[in-house]
Short mmCIF file of C-alpha atoms (C1' of nucleotides) in Angstrom, two decimals:
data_model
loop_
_atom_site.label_atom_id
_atom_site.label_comp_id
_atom_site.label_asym_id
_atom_site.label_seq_id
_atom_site.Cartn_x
_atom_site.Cartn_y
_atom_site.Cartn_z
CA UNK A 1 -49.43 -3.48 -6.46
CA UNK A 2 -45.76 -1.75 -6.04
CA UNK A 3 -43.40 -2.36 -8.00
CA UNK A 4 -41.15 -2.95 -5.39
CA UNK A 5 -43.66 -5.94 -4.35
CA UNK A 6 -44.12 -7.33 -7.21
CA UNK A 7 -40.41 -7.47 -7.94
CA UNK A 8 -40.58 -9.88 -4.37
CA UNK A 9 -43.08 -11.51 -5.34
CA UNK A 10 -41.08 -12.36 -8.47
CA UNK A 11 -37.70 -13.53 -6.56
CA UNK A 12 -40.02 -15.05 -3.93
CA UNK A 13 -41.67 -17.63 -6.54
CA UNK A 14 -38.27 -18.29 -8.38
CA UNK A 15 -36.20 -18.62 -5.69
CA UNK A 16 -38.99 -21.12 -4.30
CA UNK A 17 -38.62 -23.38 -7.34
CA UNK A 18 -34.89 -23.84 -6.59
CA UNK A 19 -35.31 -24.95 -3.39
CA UNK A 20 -35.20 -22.31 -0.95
CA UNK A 21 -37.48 -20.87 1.42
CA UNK A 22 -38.62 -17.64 1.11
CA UNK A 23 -39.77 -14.76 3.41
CA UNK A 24 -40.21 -11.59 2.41
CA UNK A 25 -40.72 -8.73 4.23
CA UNK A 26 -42.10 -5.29 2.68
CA UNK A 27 -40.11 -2.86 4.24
CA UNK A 28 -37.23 -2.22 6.42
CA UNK A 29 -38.31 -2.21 9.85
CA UNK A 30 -40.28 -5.70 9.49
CA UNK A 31 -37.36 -6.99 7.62
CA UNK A 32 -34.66 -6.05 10.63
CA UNK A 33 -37.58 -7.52 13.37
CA UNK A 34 -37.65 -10.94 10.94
CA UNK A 35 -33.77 -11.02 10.55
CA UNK A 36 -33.46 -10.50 14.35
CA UNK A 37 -35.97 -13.63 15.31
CA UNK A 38 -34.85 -15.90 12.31
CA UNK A 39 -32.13 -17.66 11.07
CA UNK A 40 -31.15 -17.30 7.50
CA UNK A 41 -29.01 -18.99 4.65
CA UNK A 42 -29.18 -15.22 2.99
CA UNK A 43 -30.52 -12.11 3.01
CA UNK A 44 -31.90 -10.49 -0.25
CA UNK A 45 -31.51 -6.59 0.57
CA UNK A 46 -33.65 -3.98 -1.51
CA UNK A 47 -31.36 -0.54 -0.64
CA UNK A 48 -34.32 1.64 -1.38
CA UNK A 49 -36.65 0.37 1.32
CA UNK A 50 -39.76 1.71 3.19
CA UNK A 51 -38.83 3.27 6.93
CA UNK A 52 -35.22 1.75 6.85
CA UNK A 53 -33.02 1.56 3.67
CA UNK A 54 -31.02 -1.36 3.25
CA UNK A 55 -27.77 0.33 3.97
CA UNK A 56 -29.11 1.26 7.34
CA UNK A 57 -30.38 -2.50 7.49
CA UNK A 58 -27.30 -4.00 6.71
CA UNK A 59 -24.98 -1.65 9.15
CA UNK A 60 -27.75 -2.38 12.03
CA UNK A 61 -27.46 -6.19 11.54
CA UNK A 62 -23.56 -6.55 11.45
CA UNK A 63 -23.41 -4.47 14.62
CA UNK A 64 -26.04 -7.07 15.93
CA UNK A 65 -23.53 -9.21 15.55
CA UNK A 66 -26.06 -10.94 12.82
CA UNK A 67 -22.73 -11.58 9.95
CA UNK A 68 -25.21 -13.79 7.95
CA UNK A 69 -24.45 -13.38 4.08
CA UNK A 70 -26.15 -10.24 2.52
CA UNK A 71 -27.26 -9.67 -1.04
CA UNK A 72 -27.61 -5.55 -1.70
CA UNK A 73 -29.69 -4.90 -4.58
CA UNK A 74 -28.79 -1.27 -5.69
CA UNK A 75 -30.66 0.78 -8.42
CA UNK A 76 -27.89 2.85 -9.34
CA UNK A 77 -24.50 1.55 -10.21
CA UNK A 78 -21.85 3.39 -9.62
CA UNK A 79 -18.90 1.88 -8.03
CA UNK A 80 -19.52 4.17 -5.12
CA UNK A 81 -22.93 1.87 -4.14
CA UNK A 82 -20.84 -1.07 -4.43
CA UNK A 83 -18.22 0.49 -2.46
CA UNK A 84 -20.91 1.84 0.04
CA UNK A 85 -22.92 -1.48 -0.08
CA UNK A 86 -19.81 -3.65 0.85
CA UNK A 87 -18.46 -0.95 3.66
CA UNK A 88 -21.86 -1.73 5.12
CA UNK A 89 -21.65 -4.77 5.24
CA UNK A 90 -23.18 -6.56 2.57
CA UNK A 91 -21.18 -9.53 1.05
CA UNK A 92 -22.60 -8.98 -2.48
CA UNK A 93 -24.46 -6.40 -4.59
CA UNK A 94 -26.49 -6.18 -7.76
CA UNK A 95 -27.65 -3.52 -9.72
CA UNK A 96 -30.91 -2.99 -11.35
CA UNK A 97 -31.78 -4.10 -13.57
CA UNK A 98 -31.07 -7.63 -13.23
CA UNK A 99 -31.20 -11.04 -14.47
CA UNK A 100 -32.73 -13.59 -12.89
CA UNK A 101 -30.14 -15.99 -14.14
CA UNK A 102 -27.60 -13.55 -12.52
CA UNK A 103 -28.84 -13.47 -9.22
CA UNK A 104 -29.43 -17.04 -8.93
CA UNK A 105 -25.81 -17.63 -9.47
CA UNK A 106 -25.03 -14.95 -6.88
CA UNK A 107 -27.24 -16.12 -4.30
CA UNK A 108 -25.75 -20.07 -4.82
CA UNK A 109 -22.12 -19.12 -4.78
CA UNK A 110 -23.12 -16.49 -1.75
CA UNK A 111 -24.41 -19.59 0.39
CA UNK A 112 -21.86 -22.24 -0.64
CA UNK A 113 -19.10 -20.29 0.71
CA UNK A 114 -21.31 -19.65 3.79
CA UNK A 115 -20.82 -16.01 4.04
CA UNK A 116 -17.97 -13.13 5.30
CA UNK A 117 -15.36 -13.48 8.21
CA UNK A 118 -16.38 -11.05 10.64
CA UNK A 119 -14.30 -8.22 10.28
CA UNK A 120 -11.91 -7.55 13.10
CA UNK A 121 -11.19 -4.50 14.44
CA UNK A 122 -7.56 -3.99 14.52
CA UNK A 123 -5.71 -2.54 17.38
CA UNK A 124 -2.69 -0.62 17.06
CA UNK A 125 -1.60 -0.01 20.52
CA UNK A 126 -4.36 2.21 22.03
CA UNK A 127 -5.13 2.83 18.44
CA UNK A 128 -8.86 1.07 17.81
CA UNK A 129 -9.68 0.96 13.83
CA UNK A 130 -13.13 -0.57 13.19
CA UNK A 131 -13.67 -1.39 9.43
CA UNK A 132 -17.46 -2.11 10.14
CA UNK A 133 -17.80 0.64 11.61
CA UNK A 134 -15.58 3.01 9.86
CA UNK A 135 -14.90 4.38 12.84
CA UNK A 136 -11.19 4.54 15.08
CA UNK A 137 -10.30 5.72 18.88
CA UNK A 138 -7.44 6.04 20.45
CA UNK A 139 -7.82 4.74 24.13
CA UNK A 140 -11.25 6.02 24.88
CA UNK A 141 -11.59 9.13 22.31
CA UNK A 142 -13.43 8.35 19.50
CA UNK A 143 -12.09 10.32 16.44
CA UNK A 144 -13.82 11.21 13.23
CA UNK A 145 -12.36 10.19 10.30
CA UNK A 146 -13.73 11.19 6.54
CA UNK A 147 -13.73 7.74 4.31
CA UNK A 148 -10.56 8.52 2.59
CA UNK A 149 -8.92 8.80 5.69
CA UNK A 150 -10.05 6.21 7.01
CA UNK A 151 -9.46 3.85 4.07
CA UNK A 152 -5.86 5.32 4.22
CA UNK A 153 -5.53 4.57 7.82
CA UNK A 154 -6.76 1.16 7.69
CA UNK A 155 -4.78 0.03 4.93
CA UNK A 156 -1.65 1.52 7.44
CA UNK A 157 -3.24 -0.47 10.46
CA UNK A 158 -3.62 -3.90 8.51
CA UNK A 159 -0.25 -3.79 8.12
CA UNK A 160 1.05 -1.92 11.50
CA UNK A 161 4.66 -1.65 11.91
CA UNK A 162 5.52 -2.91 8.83
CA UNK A 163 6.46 0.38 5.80
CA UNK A 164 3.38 0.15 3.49
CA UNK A 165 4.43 2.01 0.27
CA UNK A 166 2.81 5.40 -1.08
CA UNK A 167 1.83 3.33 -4.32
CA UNK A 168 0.48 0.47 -2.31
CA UNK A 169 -1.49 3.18 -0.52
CA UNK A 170 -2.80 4.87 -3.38
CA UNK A 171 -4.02 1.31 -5.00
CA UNK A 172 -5.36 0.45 -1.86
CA UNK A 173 -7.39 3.84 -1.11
CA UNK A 174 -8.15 5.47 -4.04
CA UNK A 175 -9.69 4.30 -7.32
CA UNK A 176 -7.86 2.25 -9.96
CA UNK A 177 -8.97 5.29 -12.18
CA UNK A 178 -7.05 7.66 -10.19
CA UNK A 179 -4.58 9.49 -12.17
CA UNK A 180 -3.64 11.79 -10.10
CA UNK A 181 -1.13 13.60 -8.23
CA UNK A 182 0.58 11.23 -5.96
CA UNK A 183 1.13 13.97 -3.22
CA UNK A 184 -2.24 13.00 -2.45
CA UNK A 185 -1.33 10.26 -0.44
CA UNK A 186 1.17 13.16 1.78
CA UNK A 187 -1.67 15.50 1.99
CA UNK A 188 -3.76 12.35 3.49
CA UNK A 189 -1.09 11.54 6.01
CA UNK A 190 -0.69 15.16 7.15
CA UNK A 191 -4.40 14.91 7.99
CA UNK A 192 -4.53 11.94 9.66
CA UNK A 193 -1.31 12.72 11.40
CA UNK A 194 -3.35 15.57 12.57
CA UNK A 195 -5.75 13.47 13.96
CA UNK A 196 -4.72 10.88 15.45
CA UNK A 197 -1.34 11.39 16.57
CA UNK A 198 -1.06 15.42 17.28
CA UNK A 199 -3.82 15.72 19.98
CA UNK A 200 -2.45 13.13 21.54
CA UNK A 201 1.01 13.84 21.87
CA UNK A 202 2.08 10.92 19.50
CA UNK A 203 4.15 10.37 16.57
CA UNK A 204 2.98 6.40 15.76
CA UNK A 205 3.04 7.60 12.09
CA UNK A 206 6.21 7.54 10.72
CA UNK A 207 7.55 8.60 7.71
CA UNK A 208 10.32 6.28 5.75
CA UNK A 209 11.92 8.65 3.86
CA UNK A 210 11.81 6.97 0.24
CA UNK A 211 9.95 3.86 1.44
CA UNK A 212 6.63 4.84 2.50
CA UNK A 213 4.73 5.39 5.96
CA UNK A 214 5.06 2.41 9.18
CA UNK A 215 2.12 3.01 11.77
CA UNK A 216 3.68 1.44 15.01
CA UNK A 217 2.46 0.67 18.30
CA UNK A 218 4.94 1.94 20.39
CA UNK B 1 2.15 2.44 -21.03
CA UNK B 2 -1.05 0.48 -22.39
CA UNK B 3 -4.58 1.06 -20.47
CA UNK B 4 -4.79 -2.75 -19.65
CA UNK B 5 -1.27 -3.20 -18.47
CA UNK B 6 -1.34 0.43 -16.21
CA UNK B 7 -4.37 -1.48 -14.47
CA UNK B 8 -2.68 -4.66 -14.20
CA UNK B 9 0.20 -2.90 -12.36
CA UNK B 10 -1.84 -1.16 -10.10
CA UNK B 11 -3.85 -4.47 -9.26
CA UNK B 12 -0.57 -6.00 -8.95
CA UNK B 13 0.74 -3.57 -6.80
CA UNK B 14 -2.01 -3.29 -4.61
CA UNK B 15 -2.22 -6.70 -4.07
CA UNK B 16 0.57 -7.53 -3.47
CA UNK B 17 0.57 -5.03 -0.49
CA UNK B 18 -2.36 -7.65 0.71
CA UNK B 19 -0.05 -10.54 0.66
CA UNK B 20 -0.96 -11.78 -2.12
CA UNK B 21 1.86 -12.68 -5.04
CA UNK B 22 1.19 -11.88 -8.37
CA UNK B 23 1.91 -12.91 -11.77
CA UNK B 24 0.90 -11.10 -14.67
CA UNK B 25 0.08 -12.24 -18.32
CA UNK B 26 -0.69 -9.54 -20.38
CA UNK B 27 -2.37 -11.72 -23.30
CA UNK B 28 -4.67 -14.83 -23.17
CA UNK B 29 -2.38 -17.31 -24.64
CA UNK B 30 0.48 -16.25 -22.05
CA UNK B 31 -1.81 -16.98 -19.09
CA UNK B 32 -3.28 -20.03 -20.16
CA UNK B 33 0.07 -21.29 -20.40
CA UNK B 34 0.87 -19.85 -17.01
CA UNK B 35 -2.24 -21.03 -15.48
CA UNK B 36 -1.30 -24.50 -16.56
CA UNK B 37 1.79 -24.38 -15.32
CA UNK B 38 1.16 -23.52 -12.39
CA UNK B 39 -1.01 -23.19 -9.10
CA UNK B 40 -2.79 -20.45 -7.86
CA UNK B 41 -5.23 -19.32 -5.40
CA UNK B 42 -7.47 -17.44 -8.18
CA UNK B 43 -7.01 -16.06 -10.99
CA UNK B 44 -8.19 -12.55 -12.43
CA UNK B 45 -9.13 -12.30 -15.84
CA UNK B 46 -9.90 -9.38 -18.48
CA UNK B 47 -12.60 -10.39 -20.66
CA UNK B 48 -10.64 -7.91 -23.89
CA UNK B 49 -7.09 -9.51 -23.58
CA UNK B 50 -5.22 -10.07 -26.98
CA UNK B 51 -4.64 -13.23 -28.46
CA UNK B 52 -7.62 -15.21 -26.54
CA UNK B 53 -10.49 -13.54 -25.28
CA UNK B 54 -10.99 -14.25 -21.62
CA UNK B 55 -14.42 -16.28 -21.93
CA UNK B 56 -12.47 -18.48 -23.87
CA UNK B 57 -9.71 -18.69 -21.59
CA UNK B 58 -11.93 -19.38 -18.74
CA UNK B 59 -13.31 -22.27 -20.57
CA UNK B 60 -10.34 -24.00 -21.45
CA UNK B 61 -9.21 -24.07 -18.50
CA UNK B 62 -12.31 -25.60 -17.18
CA UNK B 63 -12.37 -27.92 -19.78
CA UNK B 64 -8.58 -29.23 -18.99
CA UNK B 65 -9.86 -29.52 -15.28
CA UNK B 66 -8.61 -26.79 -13.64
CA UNK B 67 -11.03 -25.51 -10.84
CA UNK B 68 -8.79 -22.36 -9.27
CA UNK B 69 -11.70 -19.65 -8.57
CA UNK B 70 -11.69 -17.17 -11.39
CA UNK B 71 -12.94 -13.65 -11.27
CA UNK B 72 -13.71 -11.98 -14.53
CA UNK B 73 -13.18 -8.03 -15.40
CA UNK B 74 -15.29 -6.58 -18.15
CA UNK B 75 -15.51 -2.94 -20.02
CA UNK B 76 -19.33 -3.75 -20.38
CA UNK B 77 -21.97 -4.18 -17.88
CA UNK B 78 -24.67 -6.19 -19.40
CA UNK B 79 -26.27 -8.32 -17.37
CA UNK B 80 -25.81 -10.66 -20.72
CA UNK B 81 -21.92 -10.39 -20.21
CA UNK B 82 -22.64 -11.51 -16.23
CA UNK B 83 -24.59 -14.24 -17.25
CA UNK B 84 -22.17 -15.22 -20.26
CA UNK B 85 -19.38 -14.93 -17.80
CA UNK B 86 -20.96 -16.86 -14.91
CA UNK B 87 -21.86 -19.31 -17.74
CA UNK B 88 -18.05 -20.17 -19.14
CA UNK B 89 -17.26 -21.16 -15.33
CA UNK B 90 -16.11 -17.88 -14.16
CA UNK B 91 -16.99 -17.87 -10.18
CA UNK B 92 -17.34 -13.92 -10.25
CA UNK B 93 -17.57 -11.43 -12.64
CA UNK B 94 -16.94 -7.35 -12.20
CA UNK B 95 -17.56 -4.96 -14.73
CA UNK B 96 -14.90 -1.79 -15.11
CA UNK B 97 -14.49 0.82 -13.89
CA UNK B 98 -14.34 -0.96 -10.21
CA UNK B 99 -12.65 0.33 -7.24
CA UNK B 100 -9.50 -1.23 -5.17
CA UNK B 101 -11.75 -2.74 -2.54
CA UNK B 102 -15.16 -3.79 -4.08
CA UNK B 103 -12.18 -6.21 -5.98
CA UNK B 104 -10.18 -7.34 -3.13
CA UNK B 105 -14.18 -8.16 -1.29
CA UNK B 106 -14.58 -10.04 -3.88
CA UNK B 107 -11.13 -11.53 -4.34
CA UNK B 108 -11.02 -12.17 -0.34
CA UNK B 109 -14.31 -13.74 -1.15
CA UNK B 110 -13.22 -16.52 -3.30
CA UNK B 111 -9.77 -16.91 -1.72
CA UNK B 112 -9.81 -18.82 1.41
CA UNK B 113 -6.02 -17.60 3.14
CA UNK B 114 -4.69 -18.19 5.48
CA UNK B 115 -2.27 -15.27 7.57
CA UNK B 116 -0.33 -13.25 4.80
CA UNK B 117 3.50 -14.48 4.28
CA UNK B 118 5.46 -11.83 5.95
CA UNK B 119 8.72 -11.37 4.65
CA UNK B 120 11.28 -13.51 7.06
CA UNK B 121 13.60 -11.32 9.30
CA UNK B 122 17.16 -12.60 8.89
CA UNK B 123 18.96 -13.24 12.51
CA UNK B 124 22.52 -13.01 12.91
CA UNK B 125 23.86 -13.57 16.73
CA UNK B 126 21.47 -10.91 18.51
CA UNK B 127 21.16 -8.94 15.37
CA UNK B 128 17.60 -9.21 13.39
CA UNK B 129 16.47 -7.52 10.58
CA UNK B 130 13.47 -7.20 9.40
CA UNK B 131 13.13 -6.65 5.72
CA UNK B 132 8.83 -5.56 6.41
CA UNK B 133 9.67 -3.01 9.07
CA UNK B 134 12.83 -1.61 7.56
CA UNK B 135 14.15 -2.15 10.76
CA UNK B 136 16.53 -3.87 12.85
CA UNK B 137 17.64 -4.30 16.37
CA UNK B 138 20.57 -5.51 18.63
CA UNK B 139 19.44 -7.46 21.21
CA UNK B 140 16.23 -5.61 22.23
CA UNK B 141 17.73 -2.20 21.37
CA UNK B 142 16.20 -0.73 17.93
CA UNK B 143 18.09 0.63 15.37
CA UNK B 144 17.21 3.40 12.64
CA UNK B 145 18.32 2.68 9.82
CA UNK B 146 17.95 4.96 6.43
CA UNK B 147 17.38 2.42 3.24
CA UNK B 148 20.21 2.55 1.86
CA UNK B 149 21.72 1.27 5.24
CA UNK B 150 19.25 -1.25 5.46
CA UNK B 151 19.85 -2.66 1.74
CA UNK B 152 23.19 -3.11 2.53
CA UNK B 153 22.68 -4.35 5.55
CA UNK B 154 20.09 -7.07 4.30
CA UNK B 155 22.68 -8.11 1.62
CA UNK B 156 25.10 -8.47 4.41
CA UNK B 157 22.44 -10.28 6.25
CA UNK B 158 21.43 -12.72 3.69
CA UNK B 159 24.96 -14.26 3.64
CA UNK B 160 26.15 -13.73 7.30
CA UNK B 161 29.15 -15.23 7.70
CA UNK B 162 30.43 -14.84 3.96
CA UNK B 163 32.58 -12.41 2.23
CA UNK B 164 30.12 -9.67 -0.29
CA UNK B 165 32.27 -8.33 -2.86
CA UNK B 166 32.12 -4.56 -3.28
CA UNK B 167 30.38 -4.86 -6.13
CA UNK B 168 27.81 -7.41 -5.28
CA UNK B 169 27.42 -4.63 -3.03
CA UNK B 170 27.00 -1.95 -5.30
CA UNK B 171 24.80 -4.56 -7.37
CA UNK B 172 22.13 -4.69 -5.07
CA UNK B 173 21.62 -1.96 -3.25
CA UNK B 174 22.26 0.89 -6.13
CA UNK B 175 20.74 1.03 -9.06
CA UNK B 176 22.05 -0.93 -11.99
CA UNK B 177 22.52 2.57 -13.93
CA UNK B 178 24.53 3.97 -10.88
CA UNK B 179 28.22 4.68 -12.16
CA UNK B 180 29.05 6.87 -8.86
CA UNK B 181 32.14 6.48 -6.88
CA UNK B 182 32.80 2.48 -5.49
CA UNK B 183 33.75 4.40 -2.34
CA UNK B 184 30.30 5.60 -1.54
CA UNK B 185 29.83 1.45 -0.26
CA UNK B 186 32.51 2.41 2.30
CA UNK B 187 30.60 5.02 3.38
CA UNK B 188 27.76 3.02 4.19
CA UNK B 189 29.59 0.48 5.99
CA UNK B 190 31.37 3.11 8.26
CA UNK B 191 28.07 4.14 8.73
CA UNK B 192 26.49 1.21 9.53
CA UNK B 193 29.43 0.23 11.54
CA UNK B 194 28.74 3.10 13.72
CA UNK B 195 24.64 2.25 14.21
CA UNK B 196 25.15 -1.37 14.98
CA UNK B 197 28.23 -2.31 16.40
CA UNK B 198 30.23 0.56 18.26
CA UNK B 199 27.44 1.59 20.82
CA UNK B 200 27.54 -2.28 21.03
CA UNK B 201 31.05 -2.45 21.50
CA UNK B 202 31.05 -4.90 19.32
CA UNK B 203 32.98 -5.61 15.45
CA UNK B 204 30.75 -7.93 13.60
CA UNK B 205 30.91 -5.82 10.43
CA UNK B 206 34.76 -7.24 9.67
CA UNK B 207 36.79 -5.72 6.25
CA UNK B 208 38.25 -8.35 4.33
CA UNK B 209 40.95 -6.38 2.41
CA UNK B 210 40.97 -7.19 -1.63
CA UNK B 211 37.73 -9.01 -1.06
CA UNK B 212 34.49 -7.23 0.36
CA UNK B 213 33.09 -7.90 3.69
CA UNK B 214 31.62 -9.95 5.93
CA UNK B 215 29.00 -10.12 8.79
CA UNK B 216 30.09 -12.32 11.47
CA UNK B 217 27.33 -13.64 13.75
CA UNK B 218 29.99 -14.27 17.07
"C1'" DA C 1 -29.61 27.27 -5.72
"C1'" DA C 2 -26.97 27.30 -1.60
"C1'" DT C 3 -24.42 25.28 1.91
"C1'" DG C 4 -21.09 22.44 3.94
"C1'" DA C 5 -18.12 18.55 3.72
"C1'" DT C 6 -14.78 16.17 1.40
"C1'" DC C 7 -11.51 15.45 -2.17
"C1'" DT C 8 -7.82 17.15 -5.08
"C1'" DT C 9 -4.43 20.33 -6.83
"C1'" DC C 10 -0.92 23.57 -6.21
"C1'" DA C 11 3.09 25.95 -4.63
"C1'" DG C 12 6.46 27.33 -1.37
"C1'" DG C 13 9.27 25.86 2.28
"C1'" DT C 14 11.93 22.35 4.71
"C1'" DT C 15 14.44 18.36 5.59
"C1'" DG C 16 17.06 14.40 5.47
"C1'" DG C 17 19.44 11.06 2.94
"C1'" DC C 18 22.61 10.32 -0.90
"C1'" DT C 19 26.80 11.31 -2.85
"C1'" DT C 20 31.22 13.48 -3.29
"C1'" DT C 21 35.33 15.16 -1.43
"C1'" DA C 22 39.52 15.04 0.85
"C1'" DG C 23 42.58 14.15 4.36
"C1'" DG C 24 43.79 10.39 7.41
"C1'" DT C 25 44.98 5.44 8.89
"C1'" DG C 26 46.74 1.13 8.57
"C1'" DA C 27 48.20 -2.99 5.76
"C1'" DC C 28 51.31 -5.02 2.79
"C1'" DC C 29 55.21 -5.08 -0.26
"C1'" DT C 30 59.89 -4.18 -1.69
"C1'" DA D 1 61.86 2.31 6.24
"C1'" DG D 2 59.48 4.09 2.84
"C1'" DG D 3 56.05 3.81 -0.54
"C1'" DT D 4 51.83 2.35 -2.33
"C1'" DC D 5 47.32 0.97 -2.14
"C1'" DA D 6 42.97 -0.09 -0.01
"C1'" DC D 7 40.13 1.44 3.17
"C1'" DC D 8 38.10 4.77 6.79
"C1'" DT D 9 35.39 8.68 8.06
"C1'" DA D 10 34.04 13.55 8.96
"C1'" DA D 11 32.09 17.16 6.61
"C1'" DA D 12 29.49 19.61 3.23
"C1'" DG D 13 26.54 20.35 -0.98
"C1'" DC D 14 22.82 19.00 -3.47
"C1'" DC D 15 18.53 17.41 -4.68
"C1'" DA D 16 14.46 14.67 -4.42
"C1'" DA D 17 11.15 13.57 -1.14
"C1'" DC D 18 8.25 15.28 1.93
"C1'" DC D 19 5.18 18.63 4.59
"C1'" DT D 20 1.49 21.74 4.84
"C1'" DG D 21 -1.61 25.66 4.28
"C1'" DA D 22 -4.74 27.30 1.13
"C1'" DA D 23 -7.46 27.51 -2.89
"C1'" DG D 24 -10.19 25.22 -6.30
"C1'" DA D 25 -13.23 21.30 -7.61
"C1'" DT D 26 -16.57 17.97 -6.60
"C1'" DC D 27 -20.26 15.81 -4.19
"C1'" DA D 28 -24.20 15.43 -0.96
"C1'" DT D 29 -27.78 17.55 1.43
"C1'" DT D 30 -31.09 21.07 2.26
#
DNA sequence: AATGATCTTCAGGTTGGCTTTAGGTGACCT
DNA sequence: AGGTCACCTAAAGCCAACCTGAAGATCATT
């Protein structure tokens, strides 16, 4: 038997004996079919999965419109699968190896409080940021962002038309390890500025000289 | 700068740019008195913090009664320290290094709030400003303002209708280490003067010689 | 290993706001 | 009236903040 199966079979049988009801599905494609025709407290998410990865899972529910609570079980753990497991949509993660105790405690506290908010896409006058999509248009144009951008631009359009500071930004975009130089956040701006305001004749960025950056509608 | 209290600035500072305010205790003892003392929404916690190790913070606290959702940082990633964590009544547990937004997931997670608390704009007759935007308008017109217009214009703001002193002036809009010329707050009013009440034809900025000045709503 | 994409650093150039200066205006007093 | 003092304001210098192109570093994918 896989080891991947008999780690299911595992959850399956525990999670059982506290009271839930368990299916389990053996790869991704079933699993998305299952989620699809069911209706689920939670979802326990394997990331490396058979024919469709749990990433690509997760994204494919949420834009199914399917927000029930997700549980990403990740073998590595750097903070860039948790990142990536949460941008995808998954409310909570765990890495491998686990305890059993562990998840339990996830998996309660994950169904008391019943699961995300759907994230809303926020819309800066024809400016269209999608967080669960990681994607933005302006009017009908889509335009591709890389994630730091994007996190940069989205931390801007939570707060459009009010001056967001380059030190919020940086906490807000970039790691709590960063050390860097703070220019970074400039060099960011340029590039967006680039993107989304420059083709289109725009200036909704602004600059406050000494203050920070304002995205307004206009 | 310590290691623990650089991150507790940047979490500060990156939350608050969510909405959120934030106190910081930068030993155990310290917050369990604050914690006591007051009410919050959740409370973040560093398993190494001097004086009281955050474990036993967490259970004190639970033991006096208090419920507020905690969320526990740790250097280690054990999935004993999880389990220990979840086990002292922590509701959520991270181990370092984390990134900015697998902790405010988790943070939005346990907080249930409601629309962020935007800093009030002060009116004054047909004159708003709006301390978020760094803005302010007359009537529907808006004016740009550079910040050190618009700190002296909030302080103005804040007590329409009174007389500010020069150097209550001076007090809160410059540094407290400036020792520059007391004429540079003339400067800004003439400046201001000319932004948001000549084009206007109006004089709501009024000089009250000897005293300071005062912002007349009218 | 190589490629391409993204992230970060660096350095030179530019700008715009802060501050100072200095001459002017008007208020208040004697 | 004349003098003094507080205030006004245009102009100019300075400097920190900002912009941006390019090169180096890092990461992911093939």
């Amino acid at each position: 038997m896989e080891d991947e199966e008999r780690l299911a079979d595992l959850v399956k049988g525990g999670l059982a004996g506290e009271g839930f009801a368990v299916d389990v599905a053996h790869d991704g494609r079933d699993g998305l079919w299952m989620a699809t025709e069911n209706t689920y407290d939670v979802i326990v998410l394997d990331v490396m999965l058979p024919r469709m990865n749990g990433y690509a899972l997760c994204s494919r529910l949420r834009e199914a419109g399917d927000w029930t609570p997700i549980m990403m079980l990740t073998a590595k753990d750097g903070i860039y699968d948790e990142a990536e497991a949460l941008d995808n949509g998954a409310d909570d993660y765990l890495a491998k190896p686990f305890s059993y105790v562990v998840l339990l405690a996830r998996l309660r506290a994950l169904v008391r409080r019943g699961g995300r908010e759907r994230p809303v896409s926020i819309t800066v006058g024809d400016l269209v940021v999608d967080p669960a999509a990681l994607k933005c248009r302006r009017g009908e144009v889509v335009v591709a962002l890389t994630p730091k951008e994007f996190a940069v631009l989205h931390a801007l359009a939570r707060r459009a038309g009010e001056v967001v500071s380059k030190s919020e930004l940086l906490a807000q975009a970039w790691d709590f390890s960063y050390d860097g130089d703070p220019n970074i956040v400039e060099v960011y701006i340029s590039a967006l500025r680039r993107k989304i305001d420059v083709p289109f004749g725009r200036t909704t960025l602004m600059t406050v000289r000494g203050a920070g950056y304002r995205l307004e509608a206009e």
